[in-house]
Amino acid sequence: MLMENSSMVLGSKGLIRKHEFVRIIIQCLYSLGYRNSASCLESESGISYKSMDFELLESQLLSGNWNGCIDTLNAIKDLMDETRASALFLVFKQCLLECLNRGDDAMALAVLRKAVSASRLGKDKAQNLAGGILKGHKNEVWFVQFSNNGDYLASSSSDCTAIIWQVLQDGKLMLLHTLRSHQNPVSFVAWSPDDTKLLTCGNGEVLKLWDVETGTCKHTFGDDGFIVSSCAWFPDSKRLVCGSSDPEKGIYMWDCDGNEIKAWKGMRMPKILDLAVTPDGENLISIFSDKEIRILNLGTSTERVISEEHPITSLSVSGDSKFFMVNLNSQEIHMWDVAGKWDSPLKYMGHKQHKYVIRSCFGGLNSSFIASGSENSQVYIWNRRDTRPIEVLSGHDKTVNSVSWNPRRPQMLASASDDQTIRIWGPSLSKKIQANKLN
């Protein structure tokens, strides 16, 4: 076989390198399916479909030899600087993801430093490598929730703090406030409908009200003997409701100053595990006695009870107030209609849930999708009409406890995990589920 002569040129102006021109023809023949013709041209011309640099780079990529990839890319003389920088960025990104997936944070940090110094990518480019992973908490992250306007994300953790993150114009998130006041792990948060206030529930502890703009605690509800299990807001952002796991405490409705408006309590009141107010303010939905769902119409005081066969761990209501979901430890999610027209629920399966509290949510374009965490470290997504998941997202190292879809950015989903991180799934998520959206 003849050796390549990269100095030979074609054309009256000598602007076309012969070996590059022939290689393009060979590549086109292969892409059109003319493998024999392409092979014959390779043999006759002595020009390979893949350059030696490309073959070396390909083998290094397939074997995960990232340092070798970097050295090869830096050694190729004919690459434009912009092309080289883009290729290095992709190499560093894949290397960083592999480090994070195996929990090697030290190596991941070293990769980021090398990305800036060795490749001259610039800080803004290097930040894109890890822009989807938030590490503000020091322990397991139990809950995440986007604000109603989509401009903020709140998270809570077993490190006894909650964090308010601000969603920037470019889709990145910035830590705005760390809320420190609880003495126990923070299990739950709830945004006021006007997004000016945030409620936080301590695990086996009191309920606290925070000012979003300043990050200051405005009020503490209950006392040391009042154990809050969950909380919710009414549409006016002036009234809130909370449930207690203490049967004698029941459910309380307060204003923002802690004045009691109404209470459902007494010896016959069961233990409340979770509750929600439909966004239209008409119904109070509560989970009690592990397997029972109570839907109370606040206007007529009529109620309906639904019994599930397996213990319920969490509750989520759709933005249009028409549907709600419950996660069961039988590894199913059931969706019911609020009006009570359905005899049986729609069921979603595929995720793993047996012993932990896992939370799901509605979301995506026109709230056409459902997302849930899972005990196998993955995030599951369903089309609301399909029983089986249409997409499974991998990245976390431990149980994914909670998910939240940004109501203003249908392509943005957040997930919280026992691996102490929050992951933000962005435009690539939108592309994956685009073909499955409802009409």
Coordinates of C-alpha atoms in Angstrom, one line a residue:
M1 CA 0.0 0.0 0.0
L2 CA 1.3 3.4 -0.9
M3 CA 2.1 5.9 1.8
E4 CA -0.1 9.0 2.2
N5 CA 1.4 12.2 0.8
S6 CA -0.3 15.0 2.6
S7 CA 1.7 17.6 0.6
M8 CA 0.1 16.8 -2.7
V9 CA -2.6 19.3 -3.7
L10 CA -5.3 19.6 -6.3
G11 CA -6.9 22.5 -8.1
S12 CA -5.6 25.5 -10.0
K13 CA -5.0 27.4 -6.8
G14 CA -3.6 24.5 -4.9
L15 CA -6.1 24.8 -2.1
I16 CA -7.3 21.1 -1.9
R17 CA -5.2 18.5 -0.4
K18 CA -5.3 15.3 -2.3
H19 CA -5.5 12.9 0.6
E20 CA -8.3 14.8 2.3
F21 CA -10.3 14.9 -1.0
V22 CA -9.9 11.2 -1.5
R23 CA -10.7 10.4 2.1
I24 CA -14.0 12.4 1.8
I25 CA -14.9 10.3 -1.3
I26 CA -14.2 7.1 0.6
Q27 CA -16.3 8.3 3.6
C28 CA -19.2 9.1 1.3
L29 CA -19.0 5.7 -0.4
Y30 CA -19.1 3.9 3.0
S31 CA -22.0 6.1 4.2
L32 CA -23.9 5.2 1.0
G33 CA -23.3 1.5 1.5
Y34 CA -20.8 1.0 -1.3
R35 CA -18.3 -0.8 0.9
N36 CA -16.5 -2.8 -1.8
S37 CA -16.0 0.4 -3.9
A38 CA -14.8 2.2 -0.8
S39 CA -12.4 -0.6 0.1
C40 CA -11.0 -0.7 -3.5
L41 CA -10.4 3.0 -3.5
E42 CA -8.6 2.8 -0.1
S43 CA -6.4 0.0 -1.5
E44 CA -5.6 1.8 -4.8
S45 CA -5.0 5.2 -3.3
G46 CA -3.2 4.1 -0.2
I47 CA -5.4 6.5 1.8
S48 CA -7.3 5.0 4.7
Y49 CA -10.9 5.8 5.6
K50 CA -9.6 6.7 9.0
S51 CA -6.4 8.7 9.6
M52 CA -3.9 7.2 11.9
D53 CA -4.7 9.9 14.4
F54 CA -8.4 9.1 14.2
E55 CA -7.8 5.4 14.7
L56 CA -5.6 6.1 17.7
L57 CA -8.1 8.5 19.2
E58 CA -11.0 6.1 18.6
S59 CA -9.1 3.2 20.4
Q60 CA -8.3 5.5 23.3
L61 CA -12.0 6.7 23.6
L62 CA -13.3 3.1 23.6
S63 CA -10.8 2.0 26.2
G64 CA -11.5 5.1 28.4
N65 CA -7.9 6.3 28.1
W66 CA -8.8 9.9 28.7
N67 CA -5.2 11.2 29.3
G68 CA -4.2 9.5 26.0
C69 CA -7.2 11.2 24.2
I70 CA -6.0 14.6 25.5
D71 CA -2.5 14.0 24.4
T72 CA -3.6 12.9 21.0
L73 CA -5.9 15.8 20.4
N74 CA -3.1 18.3 21.5
A75 CA -0.7 16.5 19.1
I76 CA -2.8 16.8 16.0
K77 CA -1.3 19.7 14.1
D78 CA -3.9 20.3 11.4
L79 CA -6.8 20.9 13.9
M80 CA -8.3 24.4 14.2
D81 CA -8.1 25.7 17.7
E82 CA -11.9 25.9 18.0
T83 CA -12.3 22.3 16.8
R84 CA -9.6 21.1 19.2
A85 CA -11.2 23.0 22.2
S86 CA -14.6 21.5 21.4
A87 CA -13.2 18.0 21.2
L88 CA -11.3 18.4 24.5
F89 CA -14.4 19.7 26.1
L90 CA -16.3 16.5 25.2
V91 CA -13.4 14.3 26.5
F92 CA -13.3 16.2 29.8
K93 CA -17.1 16.0 30.1
Q94 CA -17.1 12.2 29.7
C95 CA -14.2 11.8 32.0
L96 CA -15.9 14.0 34.7
L97 CA -19.2 12.0 34.4
E98 CA -17.4 8.7 34.9
C99 CA -15.6 10.1 38.0
L100 CA -18.9 11.4 39.5
N101 CA -20.8 8.2 38.8
R102 CA -18.3 6.2 40.7
G103 CA -18.2 8.7 43.6
D104 CA -14.6 9.9 43.0
D105 CA -15.1 13.6 43.8
A106 CA -11.4 14.2 44.2
M107 CA -10.7 13.0 40.7
A108 CA -13.6 14.9 39.4
L109 CA -12.2 18.1 40.9
A110 CA -8.8 17.3 39.3
V111 CA -10.4 16.9 35.9
L112 CA -12.1 20.3 36.2
R113 CA -8.8 21.9 37.1
K114 CA -7.1 20.2 34.2
A115 CA -9.9 21.3 31.9
V116 CA -9.2 24.9 32.7
S117 CA -5.4 24.9 32.8
A118 CA -4.5 22.3 30.1
S119 CA -7.1 22.9 27.5
R120 CA -7.7 26.6 28.0
L121 CA -11.4 26.1 27.8
G122 CA -12.2 29.0 30.0
K123 CA -14.1 29.0 33.3
D124 CA -17.5 29.4 31.7
K125 CA -16.9 26.3 29.5
A126 CA -15.6 24.3 32.3
Q127 CA -18.5 25.2 34.6
N128 CA -20.8 23.6 32.0
L129 CA -19.2 20.2 32.7
A130 CA -20.8 20.1 36.1
G131 CA -23.6 22.6 35.9
G132 CA -26.2 19.9 36.3
I133 CA -25.1 18.7 39.8
L134 CA -25.7 20.7 42.9
K135 CA -23.7 19.9 46.0
G136 CA -24.8 22.4 48.7
H137 CA -26.0 19.8 51.2
K138 CA -23.8 17.8 53.6
N139 CA -26.0 14.7 53.9
E140 CA -28.9 12.9 52.2
V141 CA -31.2 15.2 50.2
W142 CA -34.8 14.2 50.9
F143 CA -36.9 16.6 49.0
V144 CA -36.9 19.1 46.1
Q145 CA -39.5 21.5 44.8
F146 CA -39.5 24.2 42.2
S147 CA -41.3 27.4 42.9
N148 CA -44.6 28.1 41.1
N149 CA -42.9 30.7 38.8
G150 CA -40.0 28.4 38.1
D151 CA -37.4 30.9 39.2
Y152 CA -36.4 29.0 42.4
L153 CA -35.8 25.5 43.6
A154 CA -36.0 24.5 47.3
S155 CA -34.3 21.4 48.7
S156 CA -34.2 19.9 52.2
S157 CA -31.8 17.4 53.7
S158 CA -31.0 15.2 56.7
D159 CA -28.2 17.7 57.4
C160 CA -31.0 19.8 59.1
T161 CA -31.0 22.5 56.5
A162 CA -33.0 23.6 53.5
I163 CA -31.6 25.5 50.6
I164 CA -33.2 28.0 48.2
W165 CA -31.5 27.9 44.8
Q166 CA -32.1 30.6 42.1
V167 CA -32.6 29.5 38.5
L168 CA -30.6 31.7 36.2
Q169 CA -31.4 32.7 32.7
D170 CA -29.0 30.3 31.2
G171 CA -30.5 27.4 33.1
K172 CA -27.8 27.1 35.8
L173 CA -28.7 27.2 39.4
M174 CA -27.1 29.4 42.1
L175 CA -27.3 28.9 45.9
L176 CA -29.3 31.8 47.2
H177 CA -30.0 31.0 50.9
T178 CA -29.2 28.2 53.3
L179 CA -31.9 28.0 55.9
R180 CA -30.5 27.0 59.3
S181 CA -32.9 26.7 62.2
H182 CA -34.2 23.1 62.5
Q183 CA -32.6 20.8 65.0
N184 CA -33.6 17.7 63.1
P185 CA -33.5 16.6 59.4
V186 CA -35.8 18.7 57.2
S187 CA -38.2 16.3 55.4
F188 CA -40.5 18.5 53.4
V189 CA -40.8 22.1 52.0
A190 CA -43.8 23.9 50.4
W191 CA -43.9 27.1 48.4
S192 CA -46.6 29.7 48.9
P193 CA -48.6 30.2 45.6
D194 CA -47.1 33.7 45.3
D195 CA -43.6 32.3 45.9
T196 CA -42.7 34.9 48.6
K197 CA -42.8 32.4 51.4
L198 CA -41.5 28.9 52.1
L199 CA -42.6 26.3 54.7
T200 CA -40.1 23.7 56.0
C201 CA -41.0 20.6 58.1
G202 CA -38.5 19.2 60.5
N203 CA -38.6 15.4 60.8
G204 CA -40.5 14.9 64.1
E205 CA -40.3 18.6 64.7
V206 CA -42.0 21.9 64.2
L207 CA -43.0 23.8 61.1
K208 CA -41.2 27.0 60.1
L209 CA -42.1 29.9 57.8
W210 CA -39.3 31.6 55.8
D211 CA -39.1 34.8 53.8
V212 CA -37.8 33.9 50.3
E213 CA -36.2 37.2 49.5
T214 CA -34.2 37.5 52.7
G215 CA -33.9 33.9 53.8
T216 CA -35.0 34.8 57.3
C217 CA -37.3 32.7 59.5
K218 CA -40.6 34.6 60.1
H219 CA -42.5 32.2 62.3
T220 CA -42.4 28.8 64.0
F221 CA -45.7 26.9 64.3
G222 CA -46.4 24.5 67.1
D223 CA -44.2 23.6 70.0
D224 CA -41.8 20.8 70.9
G225 CA -44.7 18.4 71.4
F226 CA -46.2 19.1 68.0
I227 CA -44.8 16.7 65.4
V228 CA -45.5 17.8 61.8
S229 CA -45.7 15.3 59.0
S230 CA -46.5 17.5 56.0
C231 CA -47.9 20.9 55.1
A232 CA -49.6 22.8 52.2
W233 CA -50.8 26.3 51.2
F234 CA -54.1 27.7 50.2
P235 CA -54.3 29.7 47.0
D236 CA -54.4 33.1 48.8
S237 CA -50.9 32.5 50.2
K238 CA -52.3 33.7 53.6
R239 CA -53.5 30.4 55.0
L240 CA -51.7 27.1 55.4
V241 CA -52.5 23.6 56.7
C242 CA -50.4 21.0 58.3
G243 CA -50.9 17.4 59.4
S244 CA -49.4 15.6 62.4
S245 CA -48.4 12.1 62.9
D246 CA -49.7 12.4 66.4
P247 CA -53.3 11.1 66.3
E248 CA -54.5 13.6 69.0
K249 CA -53.1 16.6 67.0
G250 CA -54.8 15.9 63.6
I251 CA -54.8 18.7 61.0
Y252 CA -54.5 22.4 61.7
M253 CA -55.2 25.5 59.5
W254 CA -53.3 28.6 60.4
D255 CA -52.7 32.1 59.1
C256 CA -49.1 33.2 58.5
D257 CA -48.9 34.7 62.0
G258 CA -49.7 31.4 63.7
N259 CA -53.3 32.1 64.5
E260 CA -55.4 29.0 64.4
I261 CA -58.3 29.2 61.9
K262 CA -59.6 25.7 62.0
A263 CA -58.6 22.2 63.3
W264 CA -59.6 18.7 62.7
K265 CA -58.5 16.7 65.7
G266 CA -59.6 14.4 68.5
M267 CA -59.3 10.9 69.7
R268 CA -60.9 9.5 66.5
M269 CA -58.6 11.5 64.2
P270 CA -56.1 9.1 62.6
K271 CA -52.4 9.7 62.1
I272 CA -51.8 11.9 59.1
L273 CA -48.9 10.8 56.9
D274 CA -49.2 13.3 54.0
L275 CA -51.6 16.0 52.8
A276 CA -52.2 18.4 50.0
V277 CA -54.6 21.2 49.0
T278 CA -55.7 21.2 45.4
P279 CA -54.4 24.4 43.7
D280 CA -58.0 25.6 43.3
G281 CA -58.4 25.5 47.1
E282 CA -61.5 23.3 46.9
N283 CA -60.3 20.0 48.3
L284 CA -58.0 18.9 51.2
I285 CA -56.5 15.5 50.4
S286 CA -54.8 13.6 53.2
I287 CA -53.2 10.2 53.7
F288 CA -53.9 8.5 57.0
S289 CA -53.6 5.1 58.6
D290 CA -51.0 4.0 56.0
K291 CA -53.5 2.9 53.4
E292 CA -56.4 5.4 53.4
I293 CA -56.9 8.5 51.3
R294 CA -59.5 11.1 52.4
I295 CA -60.7 13.8 50.0
L296 CA -62.5 16.5 51.9
N297 CA -64.5 19.2 50.0
L298 CA -63.8 22.3 52.0
G299 CA -66.9 24.1 50.6
T300 CA -69.5 21.4 51.3
S301 CA -67.7 19.5 54.0
T302 CA -68.4 16.2 52.2
E303 CA -65.7 13.6 52.1
R304 CA -64.8 10.5 50.2
V305 CA -62.4 7.8 51.4
I306 CA -60.3 5.6 49.1
S307 CA -58.6 2.5 50.4
E308 CA -55.4 1.1 48.9
E309 CA -54.1 -2.4 49.5
H310 CA -50.6 -1.4 50.3
P311 CA -49.0 1.3 52.4
I312 CA -48.8 4.8 50.9
T313 CA -45.6 6.8 51.2
S314 CA -46.4 10.1 49.5
L315 CA -49.0 12.2 47.7
S316 CA -48.8 14.6 44.8
V317 CA -51.6 16.7 43.1
S318 CA -51.7 17.9 39.5
G319 CA -51.6 21.6 38.7
D320 CA -55.1 21.6 37.3
S321 CA -56.5 20.2 40.5
K322 CA -58.1 17.3 38.7
F323 CA -55.8 14.4 39.6
F324 CA -53.6 13.2 42.4
M325 CA -51.0 10.4 42.7
V326 CA -49.9 8.2 45.6
N327 CA -46.6 6.2 45.8
L328 CA -47.0 2.7 47.3
N329 CA -44.3 0.5 48.7
S330 CA -45.6 -2.2 46.4
Q331 CA -43.5 -0.6 43.6
E332 CA -46.6 1.1 42.0
I333 CA -47.8 4.6 41.6
H334 CA -51.6 5.1 41.4
M335 CA -53.3 8.1 39.8
W336 CA -56.9 8.9 40.9
D337 CA -59.3 11.6 39.8
V338 CA -60.3 14.1 42.5
A339 CA -63.9 14.2 41.4
G340 CA -64.4 10.5 42.1
K341 CA -65.6 9.4 38.7
W342 CA -63.0 6.6 38.5
D343 CA -63.7 3.1 40.0
S344 CA -60.0 2.2 39.8
P345 CA -56.7 4.2 39.4
L346 CA -54.3 4.4 36.5
K347 CA -51.2 2.5 37.5
Y348 CA -47.5 3.1 36.8
M349 CA -44.8 0.5 37.3
G350 CA -41.1 -0.1 36.6
H351 CA -39.4 1.8 39.4
K352 CA -38.1 0.3 42.6
Q353 CA -39.7 1.1 46.0
H354 CA -40.0 -1.1 49.0
K355 CA -38.8 0.4 52.2
Y356 CA -38.1 4.2 51.7
V357 CA -40.3 7.3 51.1
I358 CA -40.2 7.9 47.4
R359 CA -42.0 10.9 45.8
S360 CA -43.4 11.4 42.3
C361 CA -44.6 14.5 40.5
F362 CA -46.6 15.7 37.5
G363 CA -44.8 17.8 34.9
G364 CA -43.4 18.3 31.4
L365 CA -45.3 20.0 28.6
N366 CA -49.0 20.4 29.5
S367 CA -48.2 18.2 32.6
S368 CA -48.3 15.2 30.2
F369 CA -45.7 13.2 32.1
I370 CA -45.0 11.7 35.5
A371 CA -41.6 11.4 37.1
S372 CA -40.5 9.5 40.2
G373 CA -37.5 8.6 42.2
S374 CA -36.5 5.0 42.8
E375 CA -34.5 2.9 45.3
N376 CA -32.2 1.8 42.4
S377 CA -30.6 5.2 42.0
Q378 CA -32.5 6.1 38.9
V379 CA -35.2 8.6 37.8
Y380 CA -38.2 7.1 36.0
I381 CA -40.5 9.0 33.5
W382 CA -43.9 7.9 32.2
N383 CA -46.3 9.3 29.7
R384 CA -49.5 9.7 31.7
R385 CA -51.2 7.2 29.3
D386 CA -48.6 4.5 29.6
T387 CA -48.1 2.0 32.4
R388 CA -44.4 1.4 31.7
P389 CA -41.8 4.1 31.8
I390 CA -40.7 5.8 28.5
E391 CA -37.3 6.9 29.9
V392 CA -35.0 6.0 32.8
L393 CA -32.3 8.6 33.8
S394 CA -29.1 7.4 35.4
G395 CA -26.5 9.4 37.2
H396 CA -27.2 9.2 41.0
D397 CA -25.3 6.8 43.1
K398 CA -27.9 6.1 45.8
T399 CA -31.7 6.1 46.3
V400 CA -33.5 9.0 44.5
N401 CA -36.0 10.3 47.1
S402 CA -37.8 13.1 45.3
V403 CA -38.3 14.8 41.9
S404 CA -39.7 18.1 40.8
W405 CA -40.5 19.4 37.3
N406 CA -40.1 23.1 36.7
P407 CA -43.6 24.5 35.9
R408 CA -42.2 27.2 33.6
R409 CA -39.5 25.2 32.0
P410 CA -40.9 21.9 30.9
Q411 CA -37.5 20.7 29.9
M412 CA -36.1 21.1 33.4
L413 CA -36.4 18.3 36.1
A414 CA -34.7 18.2 39.5
S415 CA -34.0 15.0 41.5
A416 CA -32.8 14.6 45.1
S417 CA -30.8 11.6 46.3
D418 CA -29.2 10.0 49.3
D419 CA -25.9 10.5 47.5
Q420 CA -26.1 14.1 48.9
T421 CA -26.6 15.7 45.5
I422 CA -29.3 17.3 43.4
R423 CA -29.2 16.7 39.7
I424 CA -30.8 19.0 37.1
W425 CA -31.9 17.3 33.9
G426 CA -32.0 19.7 31.1
P427 CA -32.6 20.0 27.3
S428 CA -31.5 16.5 26.6
L429 CA -34.4 15.2 28.7
S430 CA -36.8 17.2 26.5
K431 CA -35.4 15.6 23.4
K432 CA -35.7 12.1 24.9
I433 CA -39.4 12.4 25.7
Q434 CA -40.4 14.7 22.8
A435 CA -41.6 11.8 20.6
N436 CA -43.8 10.5 23.5
K437 CA -45.7 13.7 24.3
L438 CA -49.5 13.7 24.4
N439 CA -51.5 15.3 21.6

